[in-house]
């Protein structure tokens, strides 16, 4: 809703609600929600903050629940790019953060069910990780010219990408990119090493740098979706997935193939860039991925790795960083023991 679309009544109630939250007058705030349920759509014209931001700052679960009961979006950001979850976390309200997190998981799973049943509504299609199109999701990316520059791989828009296995195993990596993962895998001297790469410039770079002649290396050129018969001709002890220009629905589709290719004691992992520019979004999509993999009898544990992306000079001149948060959740996925 555009700021100019708010009625004077919604604006009036929005300001009153803000003041009530600042003063921790919870009963008054709850009464205002009852009197004007549509105030959940109000946004402060200066800060962009929402009633959910203010509710989260009070630490009151009943007030936050009232927001969700009146269809307040869980994922609204203020003009500084901060979510209501960050407002709660800043004040030390862990239970409120978790409430917003669980609402996000619930909302996104409902959107997925809607998509499966009848397609998403137009107003949410572009913002959902489950949105579908007739064209491949990474068609534009695969058509871009790429260039290798020292330790960067950049596309035509200036977007950038940075990046426990035993020896003698069979491994699979979807997406070569800079070759960081594949170089690490080569150090373990795998019995076979399958690499799937869809971008023609990256594929040419691989051939130019000798990857086509490395012992045990098999390169499959093309989108993994179009080459599953070739990929799934063997059982792998280790699988890693890291594509660019695809949606979460694409990775979910690949997850559904993993049980058919992973050995009983094998390990699967993926570059966990889900919602990688907002902490709350990242936590929501980590949970969603964990739930989806559990449906496939795969248990996912996340190792927390602290990083400071702003300190890396490698990002100089890069339009969009591949990772922007200070805490990365590294997934380790293995079959659940029976």
Tab-separated table of C-alpha atoms in Angstrom:
chain	number	residue	atom	x	y	z
A	1	UNK	CA	0.000	0.000	0.000
A	2	UNK	CA	1.350	3.411	-0.966
A	3	UNK	CA	1.767	5.960	1.840
A	4	UNK	CA	-0.708	8.277	0.139
A	5	UNK	CA	-3.337	5.503	0.234
A	6	UNK	CA	-3.670	5.498	4.018
A	7	UNK	CA	-6.888	6.981	5.295
A	8	UNK	CA	-6.651	9.761	7.841
A	9	UNK	CA	-8.210	7.318	10.319
A	10	UNK	CA	-5.475	4.707	9.770
A	11	UNK	CA	-2.791	7.383	10.050
A	12	UNK	CA	-4.328	8.689	13.268
A	13	UNK	CA	-4.583	5.233	14.807
A	14	UNK	CA	-1.096	4.376	13.569
A	15	UNK	CA	0.459	7.310	15.396
A	16	UNK	CA	-1.539	6.593	18.552
A	17	UNK	CA	-0.459	2.964	18.387
A	18	UNK	CA	3.179	3.998	18.016
A	19	UNK	CA	3.030	6.215	21.084
A	20	UNK	CA	1.261	3.481	23.084
A	21	UNK	CA	4.013	1.012	22.211
A	22	UNK	CA	6.758	3.494	23.092
A	23	UNK	CA	5.128	4.003	26.512
A	24	UNK	CA	4.532	0.225	26.933
A	25	UNK	CA	0.796	0.871	27.302
A	26	UNK	CA	-0.126	-2.606	26.112
A	27	UNK	CA	-3.840	-2.497	26.975
A	28	UNK	CA	-4.239	0.745	25.063
A	29	UNK	CA	-2.342	-0.682	22.081
A	30	UNK	CA	-4.552	-3.784	22.043
A	31	UNK	CA	-7.675	-1.631	22.186
A	32	UNK	CA	-6.434	0.412	19.226
A	33	UNK	CA	-5.964	-2.780	17.189
A	34	UNK	CA	-9.544	-3.809	17.981
A	35	UNK	CA	-10.904	-0.387	17.023
A	36	UNK	CA	-8.944	-0.179	13.767
A	37	UNK	CA	-7.738	-3.606	12.530
A	38	UNK	CA	-6.516	-1.996	9.292
A	39	UNK	CA	-3.819	-0.088	11.152
A	40	UNK	CA	-1.620	-3.165	10.543
A	41	UNK	CA	-1.118	-1.777	7.029
A	42	UNK	CA	0.100	1.593	8.280
A	43	UNK	CA	3.762	2.477	7.744
A	44	UNK	CA	5.510	5.458	9.246
A	45	UNK	CA	6.157	7.795	6.297
A	46	UNK	CA	9.608	8.776	7.589
A	47	UNK	CA	11.070	5.570	9.030
A	48	UNK	CA	8.985	3.001	7.179
A	49	UNK	CA	8.460	1.209	10.491
A	50	UNK	CA	5.298	-0.839	10.908
A	51	UNK	CA	3.010	-1.703	13.820
A	52	UNK	CA	4.783	-5.076	13.966
A	53	UNK	CA	8.117	-3.307	14.508
A	54	UNK	CA	6.643	-1.319	17.385
A	55	UNK	CA	4.848	-4.354	18.839
A	56	UNK	CA	8.050	-6.390	18.765
A	57	UNK	CA	9.859	-3.609	20.638
A	58	UNK	CA	7.411	-3.921	23.574
A	59	UNK	CA	8.237	-7.572	24.187
A	60	UNK	CA	4.529	-8.370	24.561
A	61	UNK	CA	3.510	-11.644	22.901
A	62	UNK	CA	-0.236	-10.864	22.940
A	63	UNK	CA	0.350	-7.649	21.004
A	64	UNK	CA	2.548	-9.378	18.419
A	65	UNK	CA	-0.060	-12.131	18.045
A	66	UNK	CA	-2.739	-9.472	17.509
A	67	UNK	CA	-0.707	-8.213	14.561
A	68	UNK	CA	-0.630	-11.651	12.956
A	69	UNK	CA	-4.310	-12.268	13.724
A	70	UNK	CA	-5.044	-9.144	11.667
A	71	UNK	CA	-2.856	-10.309	8.743
A	72	UNK	CA	0.185	-8.125	9.379
A	73	UNK	CA	3.014	-9.307	7.057
A	74	UNK	CA	5.833	-10.995	8.968
A	75	UNK	CA	8.539	-9.829	6.568
A	76	UNK	CA	8.032	-6.053	6.340
A	77	UNK	CA	11.244	-3.982	6.456
A	78	UNK	CA	11.733	-0.391	7.521
A	79	UNK	CA	13.605	2.094	5.334
A	80	UNK	CA	16.914	0.939	6.836
A	81	UNK	CA	16.200	-2.640	5.795
A	82	UNK	CA	15.507	-3.811	9.370
A	83	UNK	CA	12.820	-6.380	10.146
A	84	UNK	CA	10.592	-6.524	13.216
A	85	UNK	CA	12.662	-9.509	14.297
A	86	UNK	CA	15.724	-7.299	14.547
A	87	UNK	CA	13.759	-4.808	16.658
A	88	UNK	CA	12.862	-7.623	19.082
A	89	UNK	CA	16.388	-9.028	19.115
A	90	UNK	CA	17.890	-5.609	19.808
A	91	UNK	CA	15.741	-5.363	22.964
A	92	UNK	CA	16.628	-8.908	24.021
A	93	UNK	CA	13.154	-10.375	23.403
A	94	UNK	CA	14.106	-13.851	22.195
A	95	UNK	CA	10.564	-15.236	22.489
A	96	UNK	CA	9.224	-12.423	20.288
A	97	UNK	CA	11.910	-13.065	17.676
A	98	UNK	CA	10.947	-16.737	17.670
A	99	UNK	CA	7.255	-15.840	17.295
A	100	UNK	CA	8.017	-13.822	14.184
A	101	UNK	CA	10.300	-16.571	12.912
A	102	UNK	CA	7.592	-19.220	13.294
A	103	UNK	CA	5.016	-16.958	11.644
A	104	UNK	CA	7.397	-16.539	8.715
A	105	UNK	CA	7.841	-20.295	8.372
A	106	UNK	CA	4.077	-20.851	8.567
A	107	UNK	CA	3.334	-18.125	6.008
A	108	UNK	CA	5.922	-19.347	3.508
A	109	UNK	CA	4.776	-22.966	3.765
A	110	UNK	CA	1.194	-21.846	3.134
A	111	UNK	CA	2.371	-19.946	0.047
A	112	UNK	CA	4.068	-23.119	-1.152
A	113	UNK	CA	0.840	-25.090	-0.750
A	114	UNK	CA	-1.052	-22.392	-2.652
A	115	UNK	CA	1.481	-22.542	-5.440
A	116	UNK	CA	1.191	-26.309	-5.673
A	117	UNK	CA	-2.604	-26.143	-5.693
A	118	UNK	CA	-3.397	-23.227	-7.974
A	119	UNK	CA	-0.482	-20.846	-8.413
A	120	UNK	CA	0.431	-17.866	-6.282
A	121	UNK	CA	-1.544	-14.612	-6.348
A	122	UNK	CA	0.085	-12.000	-8.566
A	123	UNK	CA	0.785	-9.676	-5.619
A	124	UNK	CA	3.050	-12.231	-3.904
A	125	UNK	CA	4.433	-14.146	-6.870
A	126	UNK	CA	7.610	-12.115	-7.330
A	127	UNK	CA	8.437	-12.099	-3.588
A	128	UNK	CA	7.953	-15.790	-2.852
A	129	UNK	CA	10.830	-18.301	-2.946
A	130	UNK	CA	8.316	-20.764	-4.377
A	131	UNK	CA	7.297	-18.651	-7.368
A	132	UNK	CA	7.375	-20.405	-10.715
A	133	UNK	CA	7.769	-19.207	-14.273
A	134	UNK	CA	7.492	-20.892	-17.635
A	135	UNK	CA	11.131	-20.086	-18.334
A	136	UNK	CA	14.061	-21.564	-16.378
A	137	UNK	CA	14.682	-19.400	-13.311
A	138	UNK	CA	18.341	-18.863	-14.209
A	139	UNK	CA	17.801	-18.184	-17.923
A	140	UNK	CA	18.909	-14.541	-17.674
A	141	UNK	CA	22.024	-15.476	-15.690
A	142	UNK	CA	23.038	-18.187	-18.150
A	143	UNK	CA	22.745	-15.662	-20.974
A	144	UNK	CA	25.031	-13.098	-19.302
A	145	UNK	CA	28.682	-12.623	-20.123
A	146	UNK	CA	30.884	-13.509	-17.144
A	147	UNK	CA	34.466	-12.586	-16.421
A	148	UNK	CA	37.071	-13.955	-14.062
A	149	UNK	CA	38.986	-11.225	-12.250
A	150	UNK	CA	41.700	-12.370	-9.829
A	151	UNK	CA	39.684	-14.107	-7.078
A	152	UNK	CA	36.271	-12.887	-8.245
A	153	UNK	CA	33.683	-14.160	-10.690
A	154	UNK	CA	31.512	-11.271	-11.874
A	155	UNK	CA	28.487	-11.148	-14.096
A	156	UNK	CA	27.593	-8.321	-16.464
A	157	UNK	CA	25.734	-6.492	-13.679
A	158	UNK	CA	28.681	-6.534	-11.283
A	159	UNK	CA	27.207	-9.099	-8.890
A	160	UNK	CA	29.802	-11.172	-7.084
A	161	UNK	CA	30.292	-14.623	-5.633
A	162	UNK	CA	32.707	-15.849	-2.882
A	163	UNK	CA	32.698	-18.927	-1.473
A	164	UNK	CA	34.823	-33.334	5.629
A	165	UNK	CA	35.262	-35.647	3.326
A	166	UNK	CA	37.582	-38.688	3.533
A	167	UNK	CA	39.777	-39.730	0.635
A	168	UNK	CA	38.927	-42.074	-2.219
A	169	UNK	CA	35.232	-41.234	-2.315
A	170	UNK	CA	32.763	-40.421	-5.080
A	171	UNK	CA	31.740	-36.759	-5.016
A	172	UNK	CA	29.380	-34.468	-6.904
A	173	UNK	CA	29.351	-30.664	-7.092
A	174	UNK	CA	26.547	-28.747	-8.774
A	175	UNK	CA	27.943	-25.374	-9.887
A	176	UNK	CA	31.687	-24.823	-10.447
A	177	UNK	CA	31.813	-21.014	-10.168
A	178	UNK	CA	35.274	-20.076	-8.912
A	179	UNK	CA	36.214	-23.693	-8.362
A	180	UNK	CA	36.728	-23.216	-4.619
A	181	UNK	CA	34.749	-26.285	-3.605
A	182	UNK	CA	36.127	-28.389	-6.434
A	183	UNK	CA	39.728	-27.493	-5.591
A	184	UNK	CA	39.083	-28.572	-2.003
A	185	UNK	CA	37.522	-31.819	-3.192
A	186	UNK	CA	40.535	-32.516	-5.407
A	187	UNK	CA	42.850	-32.279	-2.392
A	188	UNK	CA	41.051	-35.341	-0.995
A	189	UNK	CA	41.844	-37.332	-4.161
A	190	UNK	CA	38.315	-38.604	-4.807
A	191	UNK	CA	37.808	-41.816	-6.743
A	192	UNK	CA	35.424	-39.914	-9.010
A	193	UNK	CA	34.605	-36.223	-9.148
A	194	UNK	CA	31.529	-35.111	-11.094
A	195	UNK	CA	31.038	-31.395	-11.762
A	196	UNK	CA	27.877	-29.925	-13.284
A	197	UNK	CA	28.184	-26.410	-14.737
A	198	UNK	CA	25.576	-24.622	-16.843
A	199	UNK	CA	27.189	-21.315	-17.787
A	200	UNK	CA	29.159	-21.417	-21.085
A	201	UNK	CA	31.789	-18.903	-19.914
A	202	UNK	CA	32.469	-20.889	-16.752
A	203	UNK	CA	32.596	-24.119	-18.737
A	204	UNK	CA	35.134	-22.599	-21.154
A	205	UNK	CA	37.204	-21.388	-18.198
A	206	UNK	CA	37.189	-24.910	-16.758
A	207	UNK	CA	38.519	-26.366	-19.989
A	208	UNK	CA	41.130	-23.625	-20.350
A	209	UNK	CA	42.424	-24.284	-16.834
A	210	UNK	CA	42.731	-28.047	-17.344
A	211	UNK	CA	39.754	-29.363	-15.468
A	212	UNK	CA	38.714	-31.523	-18.406
A	213	UNK	CA	41.906	-33.581	-18.128
A	214	UNK	CA	42.176	-34.038	-14.359
A	215	UNK	CA	42.130	-37.710	-13.295
A	216	UNK	CA	38.703	-38.887	-12.236
A	217	UNK	CA	37.002	-35.601	-13.125
A	218	UNK	CA	33.828	-35.736	-15.171
A	219	UNK	CA	32.290	-32.456	-16.370
A	220	UNK	CA	28.626	-32.386	-17.292
A	221	UNK	CA	27.840	-29.176	-19.175
A	222	UNK	CA	24.308	-27.863	-18.849
A	223	UNK	CA	21.582	-27.287	-16.286
A	224	UNK	CA	21.356	-30.047	-13.709
A	225	UNK	CA	17.596	-30.194	-14.306
A	226	UNK	CA	18.256	-31.263	-17.906
A	227	UNK	CA	20.935	-33.830	-17.057
A	228	UNK	CA	19.601	-35.876	-14.153
A	229	UNK	CA	19.995	-39.166	-16.032
A	230	UNK	CA	23.716	-38.511	-16.502
A	231	UNK	CA	24.207	-37.199	-12.960
A	232	UNK	CA	22.370	-39.988	-11.155
A	233	UNK	CA	24.260	-42.872	-12.788
A	234	UNK	CA	26.172	-43.540	-9.548
A	235	UNK	CA	25.998	-43.283	-5.763
A	236	UNK	CA	27.896	-40.383	-4.165
A	237	UNK	CA	29.582	-40.162	-0.776
A	238	UNK	CA	29.519	-36.374	-0.859
A	239	UNK	CA	27.250	-33.922	-2.708
A	240	UNK	CA	27.461	-30.122	-2.715
A	241	UNK	CA	24.945	-27.772	-4.369
A	242	UNK	CA	25.702	-24.146	-5.238
A	243	UNK	CA	24.023	-22.631	-8.258
A	244	UNK	CA	23.507	-18.984	-9.160
A	245	UNK	CA	20.428	-17.291	-10.574
A	246	UNK	CA	18.018	-19.935	-9.294
A	247	UNK	CA	15.241	-19.803	-6.686
A	248	UNK	CA	14.717	-21.821	-3.527
A	249	UNK	CA	12.171	-23.928	-5.397
A	250	UNK	CA	15.016	-25.095	-7.673
A	251	UNK	CA	17.138	-26.198	-4.732
A	252	UNK	CA	14.115	-27.900	-3.175
A	253	UNK	CA	13.655	-29.784	-6.437
A	254	UNK	CA	17.282	-30.897	-6.264
A	255	UNK	CA	16.851	-31.923	-2.604
A	256	UNK	CA	14.177	-34.340	-3.763
A	257	UNK	CA	16.789	-36.035	-5.965
A	258	UNK	CA	19.408	-36.355	-3.222
A	259	UNK	CA	18.015	-39.546	-1.577
A	260	UNK	CA	18.400	-41.352	-4.909
A	261	UNK	CA	22.090	-40.391	-5.255
A	262	UNK	CA	23.559	-40.167	-1.736
A	263	UNK	CA	25.169	-43.206	-0.106
A	264	UNK	CA	23.708	-44.425	3.201
A	265	UNK	CA	26.474	-42.760	5.229
A	266	UNK	CA	27.120	-39.940	2.757
A	267	UNK	CA	27.016	-36.194	3.412
A	268	UNK	CA	25.088	-33.554	1.499
A	269	UNK	CA	25.538	-29.802	1.829
A	270	UNK	CA	24.657	-26.639	-0.044
A	271	UNK	CA	25.618	-22.993	-0.169
A	272	UNK	CA	23.114	-21.596	2.308
A	273	UNK	CA	22.457	-18.181	0.806
A	274	UNK	CA	18.742	-18.329	1.556
A	275	UNK	CA	17.563	-14.871	2.612
A	276	UNK	CA	21.191	-13.891	2.957
A	277	UNK	CA	20.625	-10.148	3.300
A	278	UNK	CA	18.222	-10.121	6.300
A	279	UNK	CA	18.876	-12.237	9.392
A	280	UNK	CA	15.216	-13.014	10.037
A	281	UNK	CA	14.674	-14.108	6.430
A	282	UNK	CA	17.778	-16.296	6.591
A	283	UNK	CA	16.567	-17.980	9.790
A	284	UNK	CA	13.109	-18.583	8.298
A	285	UNK	CA	14.466	-20.197	5.143
A	286	UNK	CA	16.966	-22.293	7.122
A	287	UNK	CA	14.026	-23.720	9.056
A	288	UNK	CA	12.019	-24.301	5.886
A	289	UNK	CA	14.920	-26.130	4.210
A	290	UNK	CA	15.386	-28.192	7.373
A	291	UNK	CA	11.699	-29.192	7.376
A	292	UNK	CA	11.692	-30.071	3.687
A	293	UNK	CA	14.798	-32.233	4.031
A	294	UNK	CA	13.323	-33.969	7.081
A	295	UNK	CA	10.393	-35.024	4.871
A	296	UNK	CA	13.015	-36.841	2.781
A	297	UNK	CA	14.439	-38.631	5.848
A	298	UNK	CA	17.442	-36.299	5.882
A	299	UNK	CA	18.533	-34.573	9.080
A	300	UNK	CA	20.095	-31.118	8.737
A	301	UNK	CA	22.332	-29.549	11.348
A	302	UNK	CA	23.680	-26.025	11.032
A	303	UNK	CA	27.136	-24.981	12.189
A	304	UNK	CA	27.260	-21.279	12.932
A	305	UNK	CA	30.206	-19.466	11.392
A	306	UNK	CA	30.906	-15.842	12.268
A	307	UNK	CA	32.152	-13.722	9.381
A	308	UNK	CA	32.503	-10.019	8.659
A	309	UNK	CA	31.685	-9.499	4.977
A	310	UNK	CA	32.191	-5.736	5.229
A	311	UNK	CA	35.883	-6.205	6.038
A	312	UNK	CA	36.743	-8.076	2.861
A	313	UNK	CA	38.479	-5.937	0.247
A	314	UNK	CA	37.515	-8.567	-2.303
A	315	UNK	CA	34.080	-6.926	-2.485
A	316	UNK	CA	35.499	-3.606	-3.733
A	317	UNK	CA	33.769	-2.723	-6.988
A	318	UNK	CA	31.205	-5.509	-6.645
A	319	UNK	CA	27.599	-4.372	-7.069
A	320	UNK	CA	25.919	-7.054	-4.978
A	321	UNK	CA	27.729	-9.136	-2.393
A	322	UNK	CA	27.118	-12.855	-2.394
A	323	UNK	CA	26.809	-12.814	1.392
A	324	UNK	CA	25.902	-9.886	3.660
A	325	UNK	CA	25.255	-11.229	7.182
A	326	UNK	CA	27.707	-11.746	10.030
A	327	UNK	CA	26.495	-15.238	10.897
A	328	UNK	CA	26.471	-18.036	8.334
A	329	UNK	CA	24.668	-21.328	8.938
A	330	UNK	CA	26.677	-24.125	7.298
A	331	UNK	CA	24.384	-27.115	6.635
A	332	UNK	CA	25.429	-30.725	7.120
A	333	UNK	CA	22.792	-33.140	5.857
A	334	UNK	CA	22.770	-36.903	6.486
A	335	UNK	CA	20.175	-39.635	6.388
A	336	UNK	CA	18.228	-40.039	9.639
A	337	UNK	CA	19.223	-43.285	11.349
A	338	UNK	CA	16.450	-45.867	11.384
